[in-house]
Amino acid sequence: MEGYAKGLEGVIAGESTICQINGEKGQLLYRGYPIEQLAKHVSFEDTTYLLLYGHLPNQQDSALFRAKMRNARELGPQILDMISHFPEASHPMELLQSVIAYLSAYVEHRIHHGPTCNCRETLHQVAQLPSVIAAYHRIRNGLRYIPPQKSLSHGANFLYMLRGELPTEEEGKIMDSALVMHAEHAFNASTFTARVVASSQSTCYSSISAAIGSLYGSLHGGANERVMDMVDEIGTKENVVPWLEAALAKNQKVMGMGHRVYKAKDPRSNLMEEYLLYLSEQSGDMRYYDILKELELQTRKRMEEKGKPIYPNVDFFSGAVYRLLGIPTKLFTPIFAMSRVSGWLAHVLEQRMDNRLYRPRALYTGPEPRDLPSDLP
Amino acid sequence: MEGYAKGLEGVIAGESTICQINGEKGQLLYRGYPIEQLAKHVSFEDTTYLLLYGHLPNQQDSALFRAKMRNARELGPQILDMISHFPEASHPMELLQSVIAYLSAYVEHRIHHGPTCNCRETLHQVAQLPSVIAAYHRIRNGLRYIPPQKSLSHGANFLYMLRGELPTEEEGKIMDSALVMHAEHAFNASTFTARVVASSQSTCYSSISAAIGSLYGSLHGGANERVMDMVDEIGTKENVVPWLEAALAKNQKVMGMGHRVYKAKDPRSNLMEEYLLYLSEQSGDMRYYDILKELELQTRKRMEEKGKPIYPNVDFFSGAVYRLLGIPTKLFTPIFAMSRVSGWLAHVLEQRMDNRLYRPRALYTGPEPRDLPSDLP
């Protein structure tokens, strides 16, 4: 039988100029810029520009792009209706996937059967995902829909639409920075999905909707949800050691520690930890911070003793940051989508620049040719 | 620079027991059975069973499966609302992608975070796609929605819901058989999309919705639309030769002739031609048949003279068959989705049986690491 790489592991599926990850050095770079610098000094809107255009905007382009994106935030009545009638027990990722595909129908002058696209002009997908998530949360909880506010940054406006009150300046900055940190990560499963769909020259909406479907899967999104489930289970700082001993005895993984790619420290986790400390001190609620830091310390100590150094990844602290910003756990994966959409769009545009339809081979291992039986139903 | 196969051409991306294509011999087999036999003797419902379960149903299983699928045809009020409010100028594929993702939210007991799934039980996606397409067409044209009828086959019921009157028995059989012929075709771009999304353990609805997005692209679906555009352009049998001479002089392709995979005759095209002849004779309108047969003859003659034998593929005749069944051109790609959904689902289930997340590598060709400029906007 012919050999092949399951899950296309290690197989090069295309070229890209968008993102570089150096796991050994703990580097993540968007268009060459280190993620720590971007997350600290560049807004999500400018980061989106960088991803979509390949270079940082000048002052004029930045203002123009920001205005376009802020003008595109408001939801139409039919989308609000879809949100209102979305079945109670369902997951918001199903709603996002559906809404983005539906939104495609509202875009004028889109060129969906050619190599170019006006999504850098309309920016609906990037602009409206936060609005959909916030509206979903509020309507689901019997609260009124809060229209967007153009004076606010992407991150701050999301918190405002979600909570119904203005966030502090620092909260807005932290949210925006968290979005920057999750905006891009090379050919992960959802980004690859977006490129595969784009390769048939489908619309960017179809491609992004499909990527959301991929991110919904438990093997992709949801890591920070599981960290918080673990934190809730641990409950107190004092319970960290007994919990950890029991977990390690059962060969259970500590969620959010270690990373498939980063062998050194995930460059995003330092900043996330800083945000968690700030928000914990501001709120006077140190519980999450104390549990996580103790868990990090104790896990690293035990793993170093075994000669297996391990570090927290971005998901280790991000769930607690989101909770302290007033975001319920069910929205963590939708928030991942609302940041990653910028990277997805960049990849869709890049795919179109030098496209070839993704059409790999299957290795057939089924029954030999045979005739139908005579006793058909 | 490292080499790689663009579009993963020739790269094996997984094993499959569902479909075998032998292009040299002109064979297409579902689970080992030749497509000609299936399309002639097996209903779309039993073909779907074959694809999903790996074997043909016995009489009892066939009846049970048929009943389940027919019970699942009716659309809920929220889906009808999405259809009613779908923007005028948009493509129905955008609607289908959106509706399937939305439908995910209505399914109880679905196991979307594990290897199994109850989609073989609920059968919503296979059952409701025809209803959505028919409802879209009627509502868009100011006609009332026709509820499904359980006594009718999958194909006949679609024609009934679309046209508002019972099709003849032969029309129903032809429609059902056309669906069988398009139900599966190994790792094409949309099926690969479905498997990539399923590989993150997302729901089958997310996976199928994504596959619809892929099929929407002009490099994938839409070939029979383009055949009919060409037929309309040619207009009369007498104009075939002048049109063809002009087209060949411009190196323009004759749509629907030749196939990437089939070097011998596409096994589906004979049967499709038979259906076209029958419907043409029944309706007394031989125009499409006459143009297409003349075009086939003249094209083959010219290509054989050049030593490049060429044959009509399934798309060459299918568009004309659909038109004579009263189906508008805009619905051709949606009908492709409504048949291929059975194959997609079979691949999603197969992917889950022995899953590995699809996560290939990218070859980074972007800028070297650099610091942010000092003059940030």
mmCIF file of N, CA and C in Angstrom, chain B residues 324-369:
data_model
loop_
_atom_site.group_PDB
_atom_site.id
_atom_site.type_symbol
_atom_site.label_atom_id
_atom_site.label_comp_id
_atom_site.label_asym_id
_atom_site.label_seq_id
_atom_site.Cartn_x
_atom_site.Cartn_y
_atom_site.Cartn_z
ATOM 1 N N LEU B 324 -35.554 20.816 -19.238
ATOM 2 C CA LEU B 324 -36.785 20.170 -19.706
ATOM 3 C C LEU B 324 -37.627 19.648 -18.543
ATOM 4 N N LEU B 325 -37.005 19.525 -17.376
ATOM 5 C CA LEU B 325 -37.775 19.182 -16.169
ATOM 6 C C LEU B 325 -38.343 20.442 -15.499
ATOM 7 N N GLY B 326 -38.106 21.589 -16.110
ATOM 8 C CA GLY B 326 -38.674 22.838 -15.578
ATOM 9 C C GLY B 326 -37.827 23.506 -14.514
ATOM 10 N N ILE B 327 -36.542 23.205 -14.496
ATOM 11 C CA ILE B 327 -35.653 23.761 -13.472
ATOM 12 C C ILE B 327 -34.843 24.914 -14.056
ATOM 13 N N PRO B 328 -34.920 26.112 -13.428
ATOM 14 C CA PRO B 328 -34.151 27.242 -13.949
ATOM 15 C C PRO B 328 -32.643 27.066 -13.720
ATOM 16 N N THR B 329 -31.858 27.673 -14.589
ATOM 17 C CA THR B 329 -30.395 27.513 -14.595
ATOM 18 C C THR B 329 -29.759 27.873 -13.260
ATOM 19 N N LYS B 330 -30.301 28.881 -12.586
ATOM 20 C CA LYS B 330 -29.725 29.336 -11.320
ATOM 21 C C LYS B 330 -29.717 28.227 -10.258
ATOM 22 N N LEU B 331 -30.569 27.228 -10.447
ATOM 23 C CA LEU B 331 -30.666 26.155 -9.447
ATOM 24 C C LEU B 331 -29.760 24.961 -9.751
ATOM 25 N N PHE B 332 -29.023 25.002 -10.851
ATOM 26 C CA PHE B 332 -28.209 23.823 -11.215
ATOM 27 C C PHE B 332 -27.158 23.489 -10.146
ATOM 28 N N THR B 333 -26.428 24.500 -9.679
ATOM 29 C CA THR B 333 -25.406 24.210 -8.662
ATOM 30 C C THR B 333 -26.046 23.804 -7.325
ATOM 31 N N PRO B 334 -27.117 24.483 -6.878
ATOM 32 C CA PRO B 334 -27.828 23.966 -5.700
ATOM 33 C C PRO B 334 -28.260 22.503 -5.840
ATOM 34 N N ILE B 335 -28.678 22.095 -7.039
ATOM 35 C CA ILE B 335 -29.070 20.701 -7.241
ATOM 36 C C ILE B 335 -27.861 19.778 -7.136
ATOM 37 N N PHE B 336 -26.728 20.255 -7.583
ATOM 38 C CA PHE B 336 -25.485 19.509 -7.404
ATOM 39 C C PHE B 336 -25.256 19.287 -5.896
ATOM 40 N N ALA B 337 -25.432 20.347 -5.108
ATOM 41 C CA ALA B 337 -25.257 20.225 -3.651
ATOM 42 C C ALA B 337 -26.246 19.238 -3.056
ATOM 43 N N MET B 338 -27.484 19.275 -3.534
ATOM 44 C CA MET B 338 -28.536 18.431 -2.969
ATOM 45 C C MET B 338 -28.313 16.957 -3.300
ATOM 46 N N SER B 339 -27.546 16.647 -4.339
ATOM 47 C CA SER B 339 -27.188 15.242 -4.589
ATOM 48 C C SER B 339 -25.882 14.875 -3.886
ATOM 49 N N ARG B 340 -24.894 15.778 -3.957
ATOM 50 C CA ARG B 340 -23.575 15.471 -3.399
ATOM 51 C C ARG B 340 -23.582 15.396 -1.874
ATOM 52 N N VAL B 341 -24.592 15.965 -1.245
ATOM 53 C CA VAL B 341 -24.647 15.950 0.223
ATOM 54 C C VAL B 341 -24.536 14.527 0.787
ATOM 55 N N SER B 342 -25.053 13.542 0.069
ATOM 56 C CA SER B 342 -24.959 12.154 0.552
ATOM 57 C C SER B 342 -23.505 11.688 0.578
ATOM 58 N N GLY B 343 -22.776 12.005 -0.471
ATOM 59 C CA GLY B 343 -21.357 11.658 -0.499
ATOM 60 C C GLY B 343 -20.584 12.410 0.577
ATOM 61 N N TRP B 344 -20.863 13.714 0.706
ATOM 62 C CA TRP B 344 -20.179 14.497 1.742
ATOM 63 C C TRP B 344 -20.365 13.868 3.126
ATOM 64 N N LEU B 345 -21.606 13.523 3.427
ATOM 65 C CA LEU B 345 -21.884 12.942 4.748
ATOM 66 C C LEU B 345 -21.129 11.629 4.937
ATOM 67 N N ALA B 346 -21.106 10.813 3.895
ATOM 68 C CA ALA B 346 -20.372 9.542 3.982
ATOM 69 C C ALA B 346 -18.899 9.810 4.296
ATOM 70 N N HIS B 347 -18.331 10.836 3.670
ATOM 71 C CA HIS B 347 -16.917 11.159 3.914
ATOM 72 C C HIS B 347 -16.703 11.724 5.317
ATOM 73 N N VAL B 348 -17.654 12.507 5.805
ATOM 74 C CA VAL B 348 -17.537 13.043 7.168
ATOM 75 C C VAL B 348 -17.520 11.881 8.168
ATOM 76 N N LEU B 349 -18.430 10.936 7.982
ATOM 77 C CA LEU B 349 -18.479 9.787 8.891
ATOM 78 C C LEU B 349 -17.206 8.953 8.790
ATOM 79 N N GLU B 350 -16.732 8.765 7.567
ATOM 80 C CA GLU B 350 -15.509 7.987 7.377
ATOM 81 C C GLU B 350 -14.308 8.688 8.014
ATOM 82 N N GLN B 351 -14.248 10.014 7.862
ATOM 83 C CA GLN B 351 -13.152 10.789 8.451
ATOM 84 C C GLN B 351 -13.105 10.581 9.965
ATOM 85 N N ARG B 352 -14.286 10.558 10.583
ATOM 86 C CA ARG B 352 -14.344 10.429 12.041
ATOM 87 C C ARG B 352 -13.916 9.054 12.547
ATOM 88 N N MET B 353 -14.072 8.052 11.681
ATOM 89 C CA MET B 353 -13.747 6.680 12.089
ATOM 90 C C MET B 353 -12.268 6.536 12.400
ATOM 91 N N ASP B 354 -11.432 7.308 11.731
ATOM 92 C CA ASP B 354 -9.981 7.160 11.893
ATOM 93 C C ASP B 354 -9.382 8.537 11.663
ATOM 94 N N ASN B 355 -9.653 9.423 12.607
ATOM 95 C CA ASN B 355 -9.409 10.850 12.384
ATOM 96 C C ASN B 355 -7.993 11.299 12.739
ATOM 97 N N ARG B 356 -7.495 12.242 11.979
ATOM 98 C CA ARG B 356 -6.337 13.051 12.353
ATOM 99 C C ARG B 356 -6.602 14.455 11.823
ATOM 100 N N LEU B 357 -6.449 15.429 12.697
ATOM 101 C CA LEU B 357 -6.679 16.822 12.301
ATOM 102 C C LEU B 357 -5.827 17.192 11.078
ATOM 103 N N TYR B 358 -6.462 17.748 10.047
ATOM 104 C CA TYR B 358 -5.717 18.232 8.878
ATOM 105 C C TYR B 358 -4.981 19.519 9.245
ATOM 106 N N ARG B 359 -3.663 19.434 9.248
ATOM 107 C CA ARG B 359 -2.875 20.599 9.612
ATOM 108 C C ARG B 359 -1.552 20.549 8.856
ATOM 109 N N PRO B 360 -1.586 20.927 7.558
ATOM 110 C CA PRO B 360 -0.360 20.876 6.765
ATOM 111 C C PRO B 360 0.567 22.035 7.129
ATOM 112 N N ARG B 361 1.723 22.084 6.503
ATOM 113 C CA ARG B 361 2.679 23.166 6.736
ATOM 114 C C ARG B 361 2.557 24.226 5.645
ATOM 115 N N ALA B 362 2.963 25.451 5.985
ATOM 116 C CA ALA B 362 3.099 26.495 4.971
ATOM 117 C C ALA B 362 4.586 26.745 4.756
ATOM 118 N N LEU B 363 4.926 27.087 3.545
ATOM 119 C CA LEU B 363 6.297 27.484 3.245
ATOM 120 C C LEU B 363 6.346 29.002 3.372
ATOM 121 N N TYR B 364 7.049 29.494 4.393
ATOM 122 C CA TYR B 364 7.057 30.943 4.625
ATOM 123 C C TYR B 364 7.999 31.648 3.657
ATOM 124 N N THR B 365 7.485 32.609 2.940
ATOM 125 C CA THR B 365 8.273 33.351 1.953
ATOM 126 C C THR B 365 8.134 34.863 2.161
ATOM 127 N N GLY B 366 7.788 35.249 3.396
ATOM 128 C CA GLY B 366 7.535 36.665 3.691
ATOM 129 C C GLY B 366 8.760 37.379 4.224
ATOM 130 N N PRO B 367 8.537 38.589 4.754
ATOM 131 C CA PRO B 367 9.643 39.419 5.248
ATOM 132 C C PRO B 367 10.368 38.779 6.437
ATOM 133 N N GLU B 368 11.653 39.101 6.544
ATOM 134 C CA GLU B 368 12.462 38.676 7.684
ATOM 135 C C GLU B 368 11.960 39.367 8.958
ATOM 136 N N PRO B 369 12.304 38.830 10.109
ATOM 137 C CA PRO B 369 11.926 39.498 11.369
ATOM 138 C C PRO B 369 12.381 40.957 11.384
#
